[in-house]
PDB file of C-alpha atoms and ligand atoms in Angstrom:
ATOM      1  CA  MET A   1      97.492 113.836 119.303  1.00  0.00           C
ATOM      2  CA  LYS A   2      97.808 117.150 117.401  1.00  0.00           C
ATOM      3  CA  GLU A   3     100.902 116.566 115.271  1.00  0.00           C
ATOM      4  CA  ILE A   4     102.547 113.638 113.565  1.00  0.00           C
ATOM      5  CA  ARG A   5     105.801 113.191 111.636  1.00  0.00           C
ATOM      6  CA  VAL A   6     105.875 110.486 108.991  1.00  0.00           C
ATOM      7  CA  PHE A   7     108.282 108.703 106.637  1.00  0.00           C
ATOM      8  CA  CYS A   8     106.708 108.230 103.207  1.00  0.00           C
ATOM      9  CA  PRO A   9     108.547 105.595 101.171  1.00  0.00           C
ATOM     10  CA  ALA A  10     109.579 105.762  97.564  1.00  0.00           C
ATOM     11  CA  THR A  11     107.993 103.067  95.404  1.00  0.00           C
ATOM     12  CA  ILE A  12     108.733 101.186  92.192  1.00  0.00           C
ATOM     13  CA  ALA A  13     105.610 100.880  90.061  1.00  0.00           C
ATOM     14  CA  ASN A  14     104.882  98.536  87.138  1.00  0.00           C
ATOM     15  CA  ILE A  15     107.777  96.160  87.989  1.00  0.00           C
ATOM     16  CA  SER A  16     108.188  95.265  84.301  1.00  0.00           C
ATOM     17  CA  CYS A  17     105.125  93.107  83.634  1.00  0.00           C
ATOM     18  CA  GLY A  18     102.521  94.870  85.835  1.00  0.00           C
ATOM     19  CA  PHE A  19     101.831  98.226  84.183  1.00  0.00           C
ATOM     20  CA  ASP A  20      99.496 100.257  86.434  1.00  0.00           C
ATOM     21  CA  VAL A  21      98.776  97.251  88.696  1.00  0.00           C
ATOM     22  CA  LEU A  22     101.973  96.234  90.498  1.00  0.00           C
ATOM     23  CA  GLY A  23     104.207  98.189  92.873  1.00  0.00           C
ATOM     24  CA  VAL A  24     106.605  97.809  95.782  1.00  0.00           C
ATOM     25  CA  ALA A  25     107.683 100.113  98.619  1.00  0.00           C
ATOM     26  CA  LEU A  26     111.364 100.843  99.341  1.00  0.00           C
ATOM     27  CA  GLN A  27     113.088 101.042 102.695  1.00  0.00           C
ATOM     28  CA  SER A  28     116.014 103.379 102.231  1.00  0.00           C
ATOM     29  CA  VAL A  29     114.526 106.355 100.405  1.00  0.00           C
ATOM     30  CA  GLY A  30     111.458 108.434 101.152  1.00  0.00           C
ATOM     31  CA  ASP A  31     110.094 111.857 102.105  1.00  0.00           C
ATOM     32  CA  GLU A  32     109.352 113.235 105.532  1.00  0.00           C
ATOM     33  CA  MET A  33     106.202 115.136 106.366  1.00  0.00           C
ATOM     34  CA  ILE A  34     104.875 116.845 109.473  1.00  0.00           C
ATOM     35  CA  ILE A  35     101.109 117.180 109.671  1.00  0.00           C
ATOM     36  CA  GLN A  36      99.327 119.265 112.266  1.00  0.00           C
ATOM     37  CA  LYS A  37      95.656 119.359 113.199  1.00  0.00           C
ATOM     38  CA  VAL A  38      94.435 122.958 113.403  1.00  0.00           C
ATOM     39  CA  ALA A  39      91.126 124.705 114.087  1.00  0.00           C
ATOM     40  CA  GLN A  40      91.092 126.609 110.769  1.00  0.00           C
ATOM     41  CA  LYS A  41      89.166 124.675 108.112  1.00  0.00           C
ATOM     42  CA  GLY A  42      90.874 123.350 104.983  1.00  0.00           C
ATOM     43  CA  ILE A  43      94.457 122.387 104.195  1.00  0.00           C
ATOM     44  CA  ARG A  44      97.539 124.568 103.991  1.00  0.00           C
ATOM     45  CA  ILE A  45     101.023 123.580 102.835  1.00  0.00           C
ATOM     46  CA  THR A  46     103.094 125.651 105.240  1.00  0.00           C
ATOM     47  CA  LYS A  47     106.566 124.483 104.187  1.00  0.00           C
ATOM     48  CA  LEU A  48     108.043 122.547 101.258  1.00  0.00           C
ATOM     49  CA  THR A  49     111.769 121.833 101.131  1.00  0.00           C
ATOM     50  CA  GLY A  50     113.986 119.808  98.790  1.00  0.00           C
ATOM     51  CA  GLN A  51     112.092 120.399  95.533  1.00  0.00           C
ATOM     52  CA  ASN A  52     110.569 123.295  93.673  1.00  0.00           C
ATOM     53  CA  LEU A  53     106.873 122.335  93.746  1.00  0.00           C
ATOM     54  CA  PRO A  54     103.657 124.337  94.159  1.00  0.00           C
ATOM     55  CA  THR A  55     102.440 125.007  97.691  1.00  0.00           C
ATOM     56  CA  GLU A  56      98.921 126.142  96.749  1.00  0.00           C
ATOM     57  CA  THR A  57      96.612 123.460  98.153  1.00  0.00           C
ATOM     58  CA  HIS A  58      94.796 122.826  94.855  1.00  0.00           C
ATOM     59  CA  LEU A  59      98.049 122.511  92.920  1.00  0.00           C
ATOM     60  CA  ASN A  60      99.896 120.308  95.404  1.00  0.00           C
ATOM     61  CA  VAL A  61      99.333 116.535  95.355  1.00  0.00           C
ATOM     62  CA  ALA A  62      99.318 116.305  99.166  1.00  0.00           C
ATOM     63  CA  GLY A  63      96.814 119.166  99.298  1.00  0.00           C
ATOM     64  CA  VAL A  64      94.501 117.581  96.739  1.00  0.00           C
ATOM     65  CA  ALA A  65      94.672 114.125  98.341  1.00  0.00           C
ATOM     66  CA  GLY A  66      93.996 115.723 101.733  1.00  0.00           C
ATOM     67  CA  LEU A  67      90.990 117.624 100.367  1.00  0.00           C
ATOM     68  CA  ALA A  68      89.596 114.313  99.031  1.00  0.00           C
ATOM     69  CA  LEU A  69      89.793 112.904 102.561  1.00  0.00           C
ATOM     70  CA  LEU A  70      88.250 116.021 104.130  1.00  0.00           C
ATOM     71  CA  ALA A  71      85.333 115.834 101.687  1.00  0.00           C
ATOM     72  CA  GLU A  72      84.407 112.413 103.122  1.00  0.00           C
ATOM     73  CA  SER A  73      85.007 113.364 106.754  1.00  0.00           C
ATOM     74  CA  ASP A  74      82.762 115.077 109.293  1.00  0.00           C
ATOM     75  CA  TYR A  75      85.810 116.752 110.904  1.00  0.00           C
ATOM     76  CA  GLU A  76      85.176 120.505 111.162  1.00  0.00           C
ATOM     77  CA  GLY A  77      88.772 121.754 111.442  1.00  0.00           C
ATOM     78  CA  GLY A  78      91.765 121.590 109.117  1.00  0.00           C
ATOM     79  CA  PHE A  79      95.413 120.562 108.704  1.00  0.00           C
ATOM     80  CA  GLU A  80      98.770 122.206 108.116  1.00  0.00           C
ATOM     81  CA  ILE A  81     101.339 120.202 106.182  1.00  0.00           C
ATOM     82  CA  GLU A  82     105.130 120.458 105.990  1.00  0.00           C
ATOM     83  CA  ILE A  83     106.721 118.443 103.190  1.00  0.00           C
ATOM     84  CA  HIS A  84     110.432 117.667 103.163  1.00  0.00           C
ATOM     85  CA  LYS A  85     111.166 116.066  99.797  1.00  0.00           C
ATOM     86  CA  LYS A  86     114.003 113.576  99.550  1.00  0.00           C
ATOM     87  CA  ILE A  87     112.529 111.973  96.437  1.00  0.00           C
ATOM     88  CA  LYS A  88     113.081 114.023  93.297  1.00  0.00           C
ATOM     89  CA  ALA A  89     109.977 114.956  91.329  1.00  0.00           C
ATOM     90  CA  GLY A  90     109.817 113.214  87.958  1.00  0.00           C
ATOM     91  CA  SER A  91     112.347 110.561  88.991  1.00  0.00           C
ATOM     92  CA  GLY A  92     110.056 107.539  88.565  1.00  0.00           C
ATOM     93  CA  ILE A  93     110.116 106.329  92.158  1.00  0.00           C
ATOM     94  CA  GLY A  94     106.773 107.640  93.308  1.00  0.00           C
ATOM     95  CA  SER A  95     107.495 111.204  94.390  1.00  0.00           C
ATOM     96  CA  SER A  96     103.881 112.340  94.053  1.00  0.00           C
ATOM     97  CA  ALA A  97     102.619 109.129  95.659  1.00  0.00           C
ATOM     98  CA  ALA A  98     104.843 109.667  98.716  1.00  0.00           C
ATOM     99  CA  SER A  99     103.393 113.161  99.292  1.00  0.00           C
ATOM    100  CA  SER A 100      99.784 112.133  98.598  1.00  0.00           C
ATOM    101  CA  THR A 101      99.877 109.071 100.815  1.00  0.00           C
ATOM    102  CA  GLY A 102     101.831 110.796 103.578  1.00  0.00           C
ATOM    103  CA  ALA A 103      99.135 113.462 103.837  1.00  0.00           C
ATOM    104  CA  VAL A 104      96.152 111.121 103.978  1.00  0.00           C
ATOM    105  CA  TRP A 105      97.826 108.542 106.232  1.00  0.00           C
ATOM    106  CA  ALA A 106      98.817 111.197 108.766  1.00  0.00           C
ATOM    107  CA  MET A 107      95.456 112.994 108.651  1.00  0.00           C
ATOM    108  CA  ASN A 108      93.676 109.696 109.216  1.00  0.00           C
ATOM    109  CA  ALA A 109      95.920 108.924 112.190  1.00  0.00           C
ATOM    110  CA  LEU A 110      95.274 112.372 113.696  1.00  0.00           C
ATOM    111  CA  LEU A 111      91.510 111.847 113.286  1.00  0.00           C
ATOM    112  CA  GLY A 112      91.613 108.493 115.138  1.00  0.00           C
ATOM    113  CA  SER A 113      91.745 106.283 111.986  1.00  0.00           C
ATOM    114  CA  PRO A 114      88.154 106.560 110.709  1.00  0.00           C
ATOM    115  CA  PHE A 115      89.208 105.428 107.209  1.00  0.00           C
ATOM    116  CA  SER A 116      90.475 102.039 105.971  1.00  0.00           C
ATOM    117  CA  LYS A 117      93.711 101.696 103.985  1.00  0.00           C
ATOM    118  CA  LEU A 118      91.636 101.060 100.872  1.00  0.00           C
ATOM    119  CA  GLN A 119      89.800 104.369 101.372  1.00  0.00           C
ATOM    120  CA  LEU A 120      93.150 106.116 101.876  1.00  0.00           C
ATOM    121  CA  VAL A 121      94.340 104.667  98.551  1.00  0.00           C
ATOM    122  CA  LYS A 122      91.296 106.261  96.861  1.00  0.00           C
ATOM    123  CA  PHE A 123      92.032 109.680  98.409  1.00  0.00           C
ATOM    124  CA  ALA A 124      95.736 109.470  97.509  1.00  0.00           C
ATOM    125  CA  MET A 125      94.842 108.531  93.918  1.00  0.00           C
ATOM    126  CA  GLU A 126      93.443 112.060  93.540  1.00  0.00           C
ATOM    127  CA  GLY A 127      97.003 113.336  94.067  1.00  0.00           C
ATOM    128  CA  GLU A 128      98.139 111.007  91.269  1.00  0.00           C
ATOM    129  CA  ARG A 129      95.363 112.328  89.041  1.00  0.00           C
ATOM    130  CA  LEU A 130      96.736 115.851  89.574  1.00  0.00           C
ATOM    131  CA  ALA A 131     100.342 114.773  88.951  1.00  0.00           C
ATOM    132  CA  SER A 132      99.886 112.601  85.867  1.00  0.00           C
ATOM    133  CA  GLY A 133      96.333 113.069  84.627  1.00  0.00           C
ATOM    134  CA  VAL A 134      95.481 109.478  85.571  1.00  0.00           C
ATOM    135  CA  ALA A 135      94.457 108.234  89.034  1.00  0.00           C
ATOM    136  CA  HIS A 136      96.722 105.172  88.993  1.00  0.00           C
ATOM    137  CA  ALA A 137      97.197 103.280  92.275  1.00  0.00           C
ATOM    138  CA  ASP A 138     100.365 101.281  91.680  1.00  0.00           C
ATOM    139  CA  ASN A 139     102.572 103.697  93.676  1.00  0.00           C
ATOM    140  CA  VAL A 140     100.112 104.805  96.374  1.00  0.00           C
ATOM    141  CA  ALA A 141      98.973 101.263  97.242  1.00  0.00           C
ATOM    142  CA  PRO A 142     102.428  99.905  98.178  1.00  0.00           C
ATOM    143  CA  ALA A 143     103.280 103.171  99.993  1.00  0.00           C
ATOM    144  CA  LEU A 144     100.195 102.685 102.188  1.00  0.00           C
ATOM    145  CA  PHE A 145     100.146  98.886 102.531  1.00  0.00           C
ATOM    146  CA  GLY A 146     103.916  98.282 102.458  1.00  0.00           C
ATOM    147  CA  GLY A 147     105.636  95.498 100.499  1.00  0.00           C
ATOM    148  CA  PHE A 148     104.328  94.487  97.090  1.00  0.00           C
ATOM    149  CA  THR A 149     100.746  95.197  96.106  1.00  0.00           C
ATOM    150  CA  LEU A 150      98.612  94.183  93.149  1.00  0.00           C
ATOM    151  CA  VAL A 151      95.750  96.370  91.988  1.00  0.00           C
ATOM    152  CA  ARG A 152      93.499  93.456  90.991  1.00  0.00           C
ATOM    153  CA  SER A 153      90.768  95.874  89.919  1.00  0.00           C
ATOM    154  CA  TYR A 154      90.262  99.635  89.674  1.00  0.00           C
ATOM    155  CA  ALA A 155      86.449  99.518  89.577  1.00  0.00           C
ATOM    156  CA  PRO A 156      85.737  98.467  92.214  1.00  0.00           C
ATOM    157  CA  LEU A 157      89.140  99.191  93.740  1.00  0.00           C
ATOM    158  CA  ASP A 158      90.655  95.924  94.975  1.00  0.00           C
ATOM    159  CA  ILE A 159      94.200  95.876  96.375  1.00  0.00           C
ATOM    160  CA  VAL A 160      95.945  92.568  97.077  1.00  0.00           C
ATOM    161  CA  PRO A 161      99.036  92.671  99.325  1.00  0.00           C
ATOM    162  CA  ILE A 162     101.726  90.224  98.163  1.00  0.00           C
ATOM    163  CA  PRO A 163     104.488  88.842 100.408  1.00  0.00           C
ATOM    164  CA  SER A 164     108.123  89.876  99.877  1.00  0.00           C
ATOM    165  CA  PRO A 165     110.810  87.172  99.766  1.00  0.00           C
ATOM    166  CA  PRO A 166     113.292  88.001 102.563  1.00  0.00           C
ATOM    167  CA  GLN A 167     116.404  88.153 100.371  1.00  0.00           C
ATOM    168  CA  LEU A 168     114.945  90.356  97.663  1.00  0.00           C
ATOM    169  CA  TRP A 169     116.838  93.646  97.241  1.00  0.00           C
ATOM    170  CA  ALA A 170     116.242  96.501  94.843  1.00  0.00           C
ATOM    171  CA  THR A 171     118.806  98.710  93.123  1.00  0.00           C
ATOM    172  CA  VAL A 172     117.503 101.922  91.575  1.00  0.00           C
ATOM    173  CA  ILE A 173     119.519 104.362  89.509  1.00  0.00           C
ATOM    174  CA  HIS A 174     118.104 107.769  88.674  1.00  0.00           C
ATOM    175  CA  PRO A 175     119.872 109.444  85.759  1.00  0.00           C
ATOM    176  CA  GLN A 176     119.435 113.165  86.315  1.00  0.00           C
ATOM    177  CA  ILE A 177     116.986 113.897  83.558  1.00  0.00           C
ATOM    178  CA  GLU A 178     113.322 114.531  84.243  1.00  0.00           C
ATOM    179  CA  VAL A 179     110.597 112.504  82.544  1.00  0.00           C
ATOM    180  CA  ARG A 180     107.091 113.648  83.408  1.00  0.00           C
ATOM    181  CA  THR A 181     104.675 110.760  83.945  1.00  0.00           C
ATOM    182  CA  SER A 182     102.037 112.623  81.929  1.00  0.00           C
ATOM    183  CA  ASP A 183     104.443 112.795  78.938  1.00  0.00           C
ATOM    184  CA  SER A 184     105.606 109.197  79.195  1.00  0.00           C
ATOM    185  CA  ARG A 185     101.981 108.050  79.272  1.00  0.00           C
ATOM    186  CA  LYS A 186     101.096 110.015  76.148  1.00  0.00           C
ATOM    187  CA  ILE A 187     103.557 108.059  74.008  1.00  0.00           C
ATOM    188  CA  LEU A 188     102.039 104.671  74.907  1.00  0.00           C
ATOM    189  CA  LYS A 189      99.773 102.812  72.506  1.00  0.00           C
ATOM    190  CA  THR A 190      96.225 102.328  73.734  1.00  0.00           C
ATOM    191  CA  ASN A 191      95.866  98.869  72.153  1.00  0.00           C
ATOM    192  CA  ILE A 192      97.979  95.744  72.497  1.00  0.00           C
ATOM    193  CA  THR A 193      97.988  92.565  70.454  1.00  0.00           C
ATOM    194  CA  LEU A 194      96.634  89.327  71.872  1.00  0.00           C
ATOM    195  CA  ALA A 195     100.099  87.801  71.395  1.00  0.00           C
ATOM    196  CA  ASP A 196     101.680  90.513  73.593  1.00  0.00           C
ATOM    197  CA  GLY A 197      98.877  90.169  76.148  1.00  0.00           C
ATOM    198  CA  ILE A 198      99.505  86.432  76.442  1.00  0.00           C
ATOM    199  CA  LYS A 199     103.217  87.002  77.103  1.00  0.00           C
ATOM    200  CA  GLN A 200     102.562  89.822  79.569  1.00  0.00           C
ATOM    201  CA  TRP A 201      99.955  88.107  81.751  1.00  0.00           C
ATOM    202  CA  GLY A 202     102.002  84.919  81.743  1.00  0.00           C
ATOM    203  CA  ASN A 203     104.868  86.921  83.265  1.00  0.00           C
ATOM    204  CA  LEU A 204     102.612  88.792  85.692  1.00  0.00           C
ATOM    205  CA  GLY A 205     101.206  85.511  87.000  1.00  0.00           C
ATOM    206  CA  GLY A 206     104.733  84.088  87.170  1.00  0.00           C
ATOM    207  CA  LEU A 207     106.043  87.084  89.118  1.00  0.00           C
ATOM    208  CA  VAL A 208     103.215  86.957  91.656  1.00  0.00           C
ATOM    209  CA  ALA A 209     103.674  83.178  92.049  1.00  0.00           C
ATOM    210  CA  GLY A 210     107.435  83.667  92.465  1.00  0.00           C
ATOM    211  CA  LEU A 211     106.914  86.293  95.188  1.00  0.00           C
ATOM    212  CA  PHE A 212     104.525  84.010  97.075  1.00  0.00           C
ATOM    213  CA  THR A 213     106.770  80.943  96.847  1.00  0.00           C
ATOM    214  CA  GLU A 214     110.103  82.799  97.294  1.00  0.00           C
ATOM    215  CA  ASP A 215     111.238  81.355  93.975  1.00  0.00           C
ATOM    216  CA  TYR A 216     113.937  83.833  92.934  1.00  0.00           C
ATOM    217  CA  ASP A 217     114.538  82.179  89.554  1.00  0.00           C
ATOM    218  CA  LEU A 218     110.857  82.397  88.690  1.00  0.00           C
ATOM    219  CA  ILE A 219     110.844  86.063  89.785  1.00  0.00           C
ATOM    220  CA  GLY A 220     113.788  86.686  87.462  1.00  0.00           C
ATOM    221  CA  ARG A 221     112.247  84.813  84.502  1.00  0.00           C
ATOM    222  CA  SER A 222     109.060  86.861  84.900  1.00  0.00           C
ATOM    223  CA  LEU A 223     110.631  90.354  85.019  1.00  0.00           C
ATOM    224  CA  ILE A 224     109.977  91.046  81.344  1.00  0.00           C
ATOM    225  CA  ASP A 225     107.871  93.824  79.830  1.00  0.00           C
ATOM    226  CA  HIS A 226     106.709  93.224  76.252  1.00  0.00           C
ATOM    227  CA  ILE A 227     104.407  96.229  76.100  1.00  0.00           C
ATOM    228  CA  VAL A 228     105.619  99.437  77.765  1.00  0.00           C
ATOM    229  CA  GLU A 229     109.411  99.137  78.080  1.00  0.00           C
ATOM    230  CA  PRO A 230     110.101  98.920  74.317  1.00  0.00           C
ATOM    231  CA  ILE A 231     108.358 102.301  73.888  1.00  0.00           C
ATOM    232  CA  ARG A 232     109.423 104.174  77.021  1.00  0.00           C
ATOM    233  CA  SER A 233     113.038 103.033  77.096  1.00  0.00           C
ATOM    234  CA  ILE A 234     113.665 105.341  74.123  1.00  0.00           C
ATOM    235  CA  LEU A 235     113.277 108.284  76.557  1.00  0.00           C
ATOM    236  CA  ILE A 236     116.041 106.972  78.843  1.00  0.00           C
ATOM    237  CA  PRO A 237     119.626 107.397  77.597  1.00  0.00           C
ATOM    238  CA  GLY A 238     121.762 104.352  78.385  1.00  0.00           C
ATOM    239  CA  PHE A 239     118.784 102.142  79.289  1.00  0.00           C
ATOM    240  CA  ASP A 240     119.809  99.102  77.217  1.00  0.00           C
ATOM    241  CA  LYS A 241     123.382  99.254  78.515  1.00  0.00           C
ATOM    242  CA  VAL A 242     122.277  99.579  82.165  1.00  0.00           C
ATOM    243  CA  LYS A 243     119.996  96.611  81.680  1.00  0.00           C
ATOM    244  CA  SER A 244     122.637  94.423  80.053  1.00  0.00           C
ATOM    245  CA  VAL A 245     125.357  95.185  82.647  1.00  0.00           C
ATOM    246  CA  SER A 246     122.861  94.600  85.476  1.00  0.00           C
ATOM    247  CA  MET A 247     121.953  91.183  84.094  1.00  0.00           C
ATOM    248  CA  GLU A 248     125.631  90.320  83.498  1.00  0.00           C
ATOM    249  CA  THR A 249     126.375  91.304  87.121  1.00  0.00           C
ATOM    250  CA  GLY A 250     123.771  88.853  88.376  1.00  0.00           C
ATOM    251  CA  ALA A 251     120.528  90.815  88.730  1.00  0.00           C
ATOM    252  CA  LEU A 252     117.375  88.710  88.623  1.00  0.00           C
ATOM    253  CA  GLY A 253     115.770  91.259  86.314  1.00  0.00           C
ATOM    254  CA  CYS A 254     115.914  94.904  85.337  1.00  0.00           C
ATOM    255  CA  GLY A 255     113.411  97.393  83.941  1.00  0.00           C
ATOM    256  CA  ILE A 256     112.016 100.921  84.046  1.00  0.00           C
ATOM    257  CA  SER A 257     110.912 102.116  87.478  1.00  0.00           C
ATOM    258  CA  GLY A 258     107.409 103.535  87.103  1.00  0.00           C
ATOM    259  CA  SER A 259     107.362 105.947  84.189  1.00  0.00           C
ATOM    260  CA  GLY A 260     111.147 106.437  84.344  1.00  0.00           C
ATOM    261  CA  PRO A 261     113.785 107.705  83.968  1.00  0.00           C
ATOM    262  CA  SER A 262     114.848 105.637  87.009  1.00  0.00           C
ATOM    263  CA  ILE A 263     115.837 102.065  86.228  1.00  0.00           C
ATOM    264  CA  PHE A 264     115.400  99.300  88.803  1.00  0.00           C
ATOM    265  CA  ALA A 265     116.921  95.869  89.215  1.00  0.00           C
ATOM    266  CA  PHE A 266     116.028  93.127  91.680  1.00  0.00           C
ATOM    267  CA  SER A 267     118.755  90.926  93.120  1.00  0.00           C
ATOM    268  CA  LYS A 268     118.976  88.057  95.571  1.00  0.00           C
ATOM    269  CA  GLY A 269     120.885  89.422  98.570  1.00  0.00           C
ATOM    270  CA  GLU A 270     122.458  92.772  99.425  1.00  0.00           C
ATOM    271  CA  GLU A 271     125.900  92.030  97.972  1.00  0.00           C
ATOM    272  CA  ASN A 272     124.496  91.330  94.520  1.00  0.00           C
ATOM    273  CA  ALA A 273     122.349  94.460  94.712  1.00  0.00           C
ATOM    274  CA  ARG A 274     125.430  96.570  95.565  1.00  0.00           C
ATOM    275  CA  ASN A 275     127.433  95.008  92.715  1.00  0.00           C
ATOM    276  CA  VAL A 276     124.591  95.874  90.351  1.00  0.00           C
ATOM    277  CA  ALA A 277     124.655  99.456  91.680  1.00  0.00           C
ATOM    278  CA  ARG A 278     128.379  99.722  90.840  1.00  0.00           C
ATOM    279  CA  ALA A 279     127.815  98.376  87.332  1.00  0.00           C
ATOM    280  CA  MET A 280     124.910 100.770  86.723  1.00  0.00           C
ATOM    281  CA  LYS A 281     126.934 103.772  87.948  1.00  0.00           C
ATOM    282  CA  GLU A 282     129.785 103.000  85.554  1.00  0.00           C
ATOM    283  CA  VAL A 283     127.397 103.272  82.611  1.00  0.00           C
ATOM    284  CA  TYR A 284     126.287 106.803  83.489  1.00  0.00           C
ATOM    285  CA  THR A 285     129.776 107.884  84.497  1.00  0.00           C
ATOM    286  CA  LYS A 286     130.934 106.883  80.993  1.00  0.00           C
ATOM    287  CA  ILE A 287     127.988 108.600  79.284  1.00  0.00           C
ATOM    288  CA  GLY A 288     128.535 111.693  81.465  1.00  0.00           C
ATOM    289  CA  ILE A 289     125.085 111.909  83.067  1.00  0.00           C
ATOM    290  CA  ASP A 290     124.823 112.534  86.824  1.00  0.00           C
ATOM    291  CA  TYR A 291     122.850 110.014  88.834  1.00  0.00           C
ATOM    292  CA  ASP A 292     121.519 109.010  92.245  1.00  0.00           C
ATOM    293  CA  VAL A 293     121.593 105.374  93.290  1.00  0.00           C
ATOM    294  CA  HIS A 294     119.546 103.628  95.954  1.00  0.00           C
ATOM    295  CA  VAL A 295     120.085 100.088  97.199  1.00  0.00           C
ATOM    296  CA  SER A 296     117.171  99.013  99.325  1.00  0.00           C
ATOM    297  CA  LYS A 297     115.350  96.146 100.916  1.00  0.00           C
ATOM    298  CA  VAL A 298     111.643  95.932 100.406  1.00  0.00           C
ATOM    299  CA  ASN A 299     109.788  98.110 102.915  1.00  0.00           C
ATOM    300  CA  VAL A 300     107.140  95.748 104.243  1.00  0.00           C
ATOM    301  CA  GLU A 301     105.657  98.305 106.647  1.00  0.00           C
ATOM    302  CA  GLY A 302     104.909 101.201 104.277  1.00  0.00           C
ATOM    303  CA  ILE A 303     104.374 104.691 105.675  1.00  0.00           C
ATOM    304  CA  ARG A 304     105.302 104.972 109.322  1.00  0.00           C
ATOM    305  CA  GLU A 305     105.425 107.486 112.133  1.00  0.00           C
ATOM    306  CA  ILE A 306     108.936 108.714 112.960  1.00  0.00           C
TER     307      ILE A 306
HETATM  308  N1  HSE B   1     101.951 103.048  86.264  1.00  0.00           N
HETATM  309  C1  HSE B   1     102.377 104.400  86.198  1.00  0.00           C
HETATM  310  C2  HSE B   1     102.995 104.662  84.833  1.00  0.00           C
HETATM  311  C3  HSE B   1     103.405 104.640  87.264  1.00  0.00           C
HETATM  312  O1  HSE B   1     103.827 103.854  84.429  1.00  0.00           O
HETATM  313  O2  HSE B   1     102.638 105.625  84.169  1.00  0.00           O
HETATM  314  C4  HSE B   1     103.943 106.037  87.315  1.00  0.00           C
HETATM  315  O3  HSE B   1     104.884 106.103  88.367  1.00  0.00           O
END
């Protein structure tokens, strides 16, 4: 096989109580990439559509993630990468993660799969380091593994796949403002109080337990962020209103998707998720900010060949 075309899913990171450790892959939105094995050494981004992003290998997240893989490989040739962005950069649904993981997943497939998924996560994290200054894994892990993933530990890297309850649906609204992950990380405090820690890890444990036992009420009760949301939500116009109308419409929970400005809600069943989408849209229509909305099941497969 010389060429492969892949779908690289969007992802929701943090999921309220799991800052930098929890993420989930989405079904209905993602990028497409075409990766070709070529004789010429190195990596070249030959085409990039949909977004205005750098195509120089060292400045492109797919290029950097790919170089991290090549550095560990004995393959003598190179790769050419086409990236067709459907996920907007700076939207908070894992745009950089989709490109980074798409590159390393496809390169690995074209090389006969010498690397494990865990190794691919490490390579893709280099793309995240370029994008945000921090090599966080909470978007790249679910994109590669599919479904929900928990980063139990960063050193050593330990990723735990978590099952997805069959009726869990996500609604994501992206108000058309850009929030750079690097900026929204700078405003966070580096210390938390023990009291906030107790509340946060209680919810994180509750959310993971709820996902394993398909307990939708427990999932809902656990979708609370005492640490990051109170600070970051200030950057997102209309956040409190979107959250309150989502909860009134029957969402299980609602919070910031990744570093924002996208806002996500989880619902039980597609109909509820679509009702939440309507309620969210009304808020931004009234405020006068354009938006994109995605209603999606959990993508349990992750990146796939198309
Ligand atoms: N955990 C990361 C953050 C996710 O919140 O900064 C970025 O998508």
